[in-house]
Short mmCIF file of C-alpha atoms in Angstrom, two decimals:
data_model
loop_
_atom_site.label_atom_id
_atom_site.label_comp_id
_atom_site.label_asym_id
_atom_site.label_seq_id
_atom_site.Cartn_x
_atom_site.Cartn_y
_atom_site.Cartn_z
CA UNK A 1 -21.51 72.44 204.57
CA UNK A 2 -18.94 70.55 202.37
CA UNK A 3 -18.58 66.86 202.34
CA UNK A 4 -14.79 67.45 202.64
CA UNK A 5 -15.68 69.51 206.07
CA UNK A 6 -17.92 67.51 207.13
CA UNK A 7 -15.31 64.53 207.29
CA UNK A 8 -13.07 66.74 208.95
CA UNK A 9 -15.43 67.73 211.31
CA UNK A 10 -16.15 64.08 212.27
CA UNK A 11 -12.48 63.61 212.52
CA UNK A 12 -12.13 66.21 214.70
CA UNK A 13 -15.22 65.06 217.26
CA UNK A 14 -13.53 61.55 217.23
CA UNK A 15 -9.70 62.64 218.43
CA UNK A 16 -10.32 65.79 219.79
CA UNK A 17 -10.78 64.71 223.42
CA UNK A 18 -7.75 62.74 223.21
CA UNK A 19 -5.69 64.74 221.43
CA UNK A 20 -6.57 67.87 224.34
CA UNK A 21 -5.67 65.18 226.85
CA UNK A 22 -2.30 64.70 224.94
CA UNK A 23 -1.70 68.08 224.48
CA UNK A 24 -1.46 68.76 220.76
CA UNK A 25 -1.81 71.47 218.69
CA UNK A 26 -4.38 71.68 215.64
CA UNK A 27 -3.40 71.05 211.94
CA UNK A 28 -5.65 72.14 209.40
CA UNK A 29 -7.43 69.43 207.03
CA UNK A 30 -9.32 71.02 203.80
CA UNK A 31 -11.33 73.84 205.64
CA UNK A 32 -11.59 72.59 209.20
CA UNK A 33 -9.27 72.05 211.96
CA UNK A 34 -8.51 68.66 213.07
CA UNK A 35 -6.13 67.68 216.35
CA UNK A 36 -3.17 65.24 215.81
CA UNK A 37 -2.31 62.49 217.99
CA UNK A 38 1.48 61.38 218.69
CA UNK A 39 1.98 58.29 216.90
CA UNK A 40 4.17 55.20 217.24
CA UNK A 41 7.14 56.34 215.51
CA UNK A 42 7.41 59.92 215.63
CA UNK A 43 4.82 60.71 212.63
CA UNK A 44 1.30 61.89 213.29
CA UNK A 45 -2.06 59.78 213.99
CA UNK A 46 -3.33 60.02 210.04
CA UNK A 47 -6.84 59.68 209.28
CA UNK A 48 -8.37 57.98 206.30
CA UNK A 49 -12.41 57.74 205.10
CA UNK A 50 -14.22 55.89 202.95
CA UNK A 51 -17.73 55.23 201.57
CA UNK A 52 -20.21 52.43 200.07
CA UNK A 53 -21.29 52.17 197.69
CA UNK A 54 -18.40 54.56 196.17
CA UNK A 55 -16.40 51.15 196.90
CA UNK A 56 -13.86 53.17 198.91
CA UNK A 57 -14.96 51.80 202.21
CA UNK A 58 -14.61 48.59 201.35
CA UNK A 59 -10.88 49.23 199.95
CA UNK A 60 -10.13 50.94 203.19
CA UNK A 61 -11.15 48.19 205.19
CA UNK A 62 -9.28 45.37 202.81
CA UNK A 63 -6.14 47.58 202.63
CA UNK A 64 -6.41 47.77 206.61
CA UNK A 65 -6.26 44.37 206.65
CA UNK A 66 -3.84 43.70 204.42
CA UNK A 67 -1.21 46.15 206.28
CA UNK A 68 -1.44 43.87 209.54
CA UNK A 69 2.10 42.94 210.73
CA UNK A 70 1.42 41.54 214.13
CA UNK A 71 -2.09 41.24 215.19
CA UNK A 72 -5.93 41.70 213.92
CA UNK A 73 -8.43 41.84 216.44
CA UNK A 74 -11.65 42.34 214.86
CA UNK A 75 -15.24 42.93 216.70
CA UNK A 76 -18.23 42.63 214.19
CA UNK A 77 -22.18 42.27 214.15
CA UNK A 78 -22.06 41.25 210.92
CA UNK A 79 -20.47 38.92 209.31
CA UNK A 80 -20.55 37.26 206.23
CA UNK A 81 -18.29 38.73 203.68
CA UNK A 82 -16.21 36.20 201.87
CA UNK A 83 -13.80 39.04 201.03
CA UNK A 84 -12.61 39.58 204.57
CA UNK A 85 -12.86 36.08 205.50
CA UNK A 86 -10.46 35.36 202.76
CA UNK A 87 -8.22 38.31 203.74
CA UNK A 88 -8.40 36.84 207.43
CA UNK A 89 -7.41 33.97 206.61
CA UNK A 90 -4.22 35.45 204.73
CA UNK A 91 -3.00 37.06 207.28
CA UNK A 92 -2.87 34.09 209.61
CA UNK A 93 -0.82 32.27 207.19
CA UNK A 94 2.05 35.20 206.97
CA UNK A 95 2.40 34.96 210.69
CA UNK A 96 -0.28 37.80 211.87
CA UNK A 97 -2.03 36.68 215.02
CA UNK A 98 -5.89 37.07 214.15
CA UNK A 99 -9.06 36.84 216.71
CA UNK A 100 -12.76 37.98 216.05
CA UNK A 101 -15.85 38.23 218.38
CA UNK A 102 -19.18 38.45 216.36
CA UNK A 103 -23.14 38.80 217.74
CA UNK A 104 -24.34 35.44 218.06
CA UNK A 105 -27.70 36.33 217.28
CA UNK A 106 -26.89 38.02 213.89
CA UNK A 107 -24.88 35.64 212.95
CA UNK A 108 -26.21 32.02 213.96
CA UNK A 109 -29.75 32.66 215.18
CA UNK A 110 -31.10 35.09 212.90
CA UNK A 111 -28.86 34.04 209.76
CA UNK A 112 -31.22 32.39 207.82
CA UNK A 113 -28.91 32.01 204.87
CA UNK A 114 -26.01 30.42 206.86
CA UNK A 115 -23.77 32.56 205.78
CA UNK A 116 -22.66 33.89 208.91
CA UNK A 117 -21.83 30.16 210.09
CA UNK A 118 -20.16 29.70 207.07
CA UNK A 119 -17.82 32.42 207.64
CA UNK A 120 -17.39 31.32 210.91
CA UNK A 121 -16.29 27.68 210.34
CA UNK A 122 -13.93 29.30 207.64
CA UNK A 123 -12.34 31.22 210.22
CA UNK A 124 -12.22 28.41 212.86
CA UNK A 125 -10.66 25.80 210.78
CA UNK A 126 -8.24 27.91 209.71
CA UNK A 127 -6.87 28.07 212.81
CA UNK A 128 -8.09 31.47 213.84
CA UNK A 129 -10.03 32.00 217.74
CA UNK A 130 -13.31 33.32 217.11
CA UNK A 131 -15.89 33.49 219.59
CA UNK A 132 -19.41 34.40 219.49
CA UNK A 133 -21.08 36.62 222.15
CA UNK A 134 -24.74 37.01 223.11
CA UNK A 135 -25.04 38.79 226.89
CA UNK A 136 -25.71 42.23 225.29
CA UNK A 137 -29.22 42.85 223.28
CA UNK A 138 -26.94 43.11 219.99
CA UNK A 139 -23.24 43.05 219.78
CA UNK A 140 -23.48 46.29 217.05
CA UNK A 141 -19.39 46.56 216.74
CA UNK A 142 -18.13 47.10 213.71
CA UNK A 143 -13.72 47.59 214.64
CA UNK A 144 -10.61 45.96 213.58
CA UNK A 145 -7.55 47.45 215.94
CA UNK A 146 -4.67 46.05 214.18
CA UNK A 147 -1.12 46.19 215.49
CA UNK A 148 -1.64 47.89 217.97
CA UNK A 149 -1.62 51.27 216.53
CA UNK A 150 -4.27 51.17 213.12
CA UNK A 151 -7.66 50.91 214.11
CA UNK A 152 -10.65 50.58 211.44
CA UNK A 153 -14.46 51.74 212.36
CA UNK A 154 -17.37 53.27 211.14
CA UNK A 155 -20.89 51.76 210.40
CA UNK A 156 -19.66 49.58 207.52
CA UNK A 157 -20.51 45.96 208.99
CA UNK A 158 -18.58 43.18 207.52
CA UNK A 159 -20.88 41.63 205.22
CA UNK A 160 -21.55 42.09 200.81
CA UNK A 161 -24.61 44.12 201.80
CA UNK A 162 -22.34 46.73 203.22
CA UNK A 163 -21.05 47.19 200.17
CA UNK A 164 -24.77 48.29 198.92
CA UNK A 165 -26.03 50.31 201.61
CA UNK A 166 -24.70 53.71 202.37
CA UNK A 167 -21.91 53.33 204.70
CA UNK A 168 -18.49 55.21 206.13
CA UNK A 169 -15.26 54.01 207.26
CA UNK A 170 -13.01 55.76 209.22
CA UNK A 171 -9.10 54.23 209.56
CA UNK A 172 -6.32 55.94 211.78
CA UNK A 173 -3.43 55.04 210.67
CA UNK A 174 -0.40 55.13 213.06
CA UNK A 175 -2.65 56.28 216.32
CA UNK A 176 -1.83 54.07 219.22
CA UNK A 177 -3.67 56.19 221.83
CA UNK A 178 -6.65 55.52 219.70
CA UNK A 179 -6.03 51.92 219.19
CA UNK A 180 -5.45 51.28 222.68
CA UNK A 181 -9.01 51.93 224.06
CA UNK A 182 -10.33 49.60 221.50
CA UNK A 183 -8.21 46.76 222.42
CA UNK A 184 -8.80 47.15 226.13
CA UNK A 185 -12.44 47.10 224.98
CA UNK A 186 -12.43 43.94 222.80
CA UNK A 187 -10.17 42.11 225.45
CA UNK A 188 -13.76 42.97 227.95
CA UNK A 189 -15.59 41.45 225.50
CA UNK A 190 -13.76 38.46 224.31
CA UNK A 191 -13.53 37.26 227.96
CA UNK A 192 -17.92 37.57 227.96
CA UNK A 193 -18.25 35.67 224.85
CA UNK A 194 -18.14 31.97 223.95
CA UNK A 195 -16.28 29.75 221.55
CA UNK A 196 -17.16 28.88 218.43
CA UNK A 197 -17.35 25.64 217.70
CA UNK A 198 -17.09 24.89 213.88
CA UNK A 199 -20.05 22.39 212.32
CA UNK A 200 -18.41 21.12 209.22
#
């Protein structure tokens, strides 16, 4: 099977129950069909994908990032990559409300290298809510829903070792009905996790 179908073919598993509920018709993306979405303003929900260690994931998920208008609310088991930190961090200061929930364990109890605290007490004095959660085995999340309507995912984790491994991000772009599930999901787990508290 083609690479190029077998993106669309993950597409189409990811929106296709949705986009039945919604009652779309297909569109055709390289050789297999994919099902749109109605987006926020009149367009179509548009998918984007990326990969590590091509570098394209990690564009993806700065250029997500970077797009934020109103809000960021990112969910991550790791987390330790100075590159979204920093990108974080920029959005706050142009006026983009920003949260994040990371695995406590990954982060602070199993982070040998203290990079994950790090990243944390970046976050937290720059003003930005972040809470750590631990009533779950592992908090393996890897989103960003970001105005509402953009939502990030895949298996790249937020960290420089992402970058290394093999990984895939997928972004829809302009897909509220897809963004919507994800915030009602973080909001369920922000509520279950616990403040951090910054140590510098």
């Amino acid at each position: 099977m083609k690479p190029k179908l077998l993106s669309a073919c993950a597409v189409l598993a990811l929106l296709s129950p949705i986009a039945a509920q919604a009652g779309q018709l297909g569109e055709w993306i390289g050789d297999a069909p994919v099902n749109t979405l109605p987006a926020a303003s009149g367009g179509t929900c548009h998918p984007e994908a990326g990969f590590s260690p091509e570098g394209s994931a990690a564009r993806l998920v700065d250029r997500a990032i970077d797009r934020a208008q109103h809000s960021i609310r990112l969910a991550a088991y790791s987390f330790t990559s100075t590159d979204v930190v920093r990108r974080l961090i920029e959005a706050k200061r142009r006026g983009v409300d920003v949260a994040v929930i990371v695995d406590e364990k990954n982060n602070l109890v199993e982070d040998r290298s203290g990079r994950g605290r790090a990243a944390l007490n970046l976050l937290v004095n720059a003003g930005i809510p972040t809470r750590t959660i631990s009533v779950f085995a592992r908090f393996h999340e890897k989103f960003v829903a970001i105005d509402g309507k953009d939502l990030e995912t895949g298996s790249f984790n937020y960290s420089a070792a992402a970058t290394r491994n093999s990984e895939n991000v997928l972004v829809l772009w302009n897909c509220p009905l897809m963004a919507k599930p994800y915030l009602d999901h973080w909001q369920s787990r922000w509520t279950q996790a616990v403040d951090f508290r910054t140590t510098d």
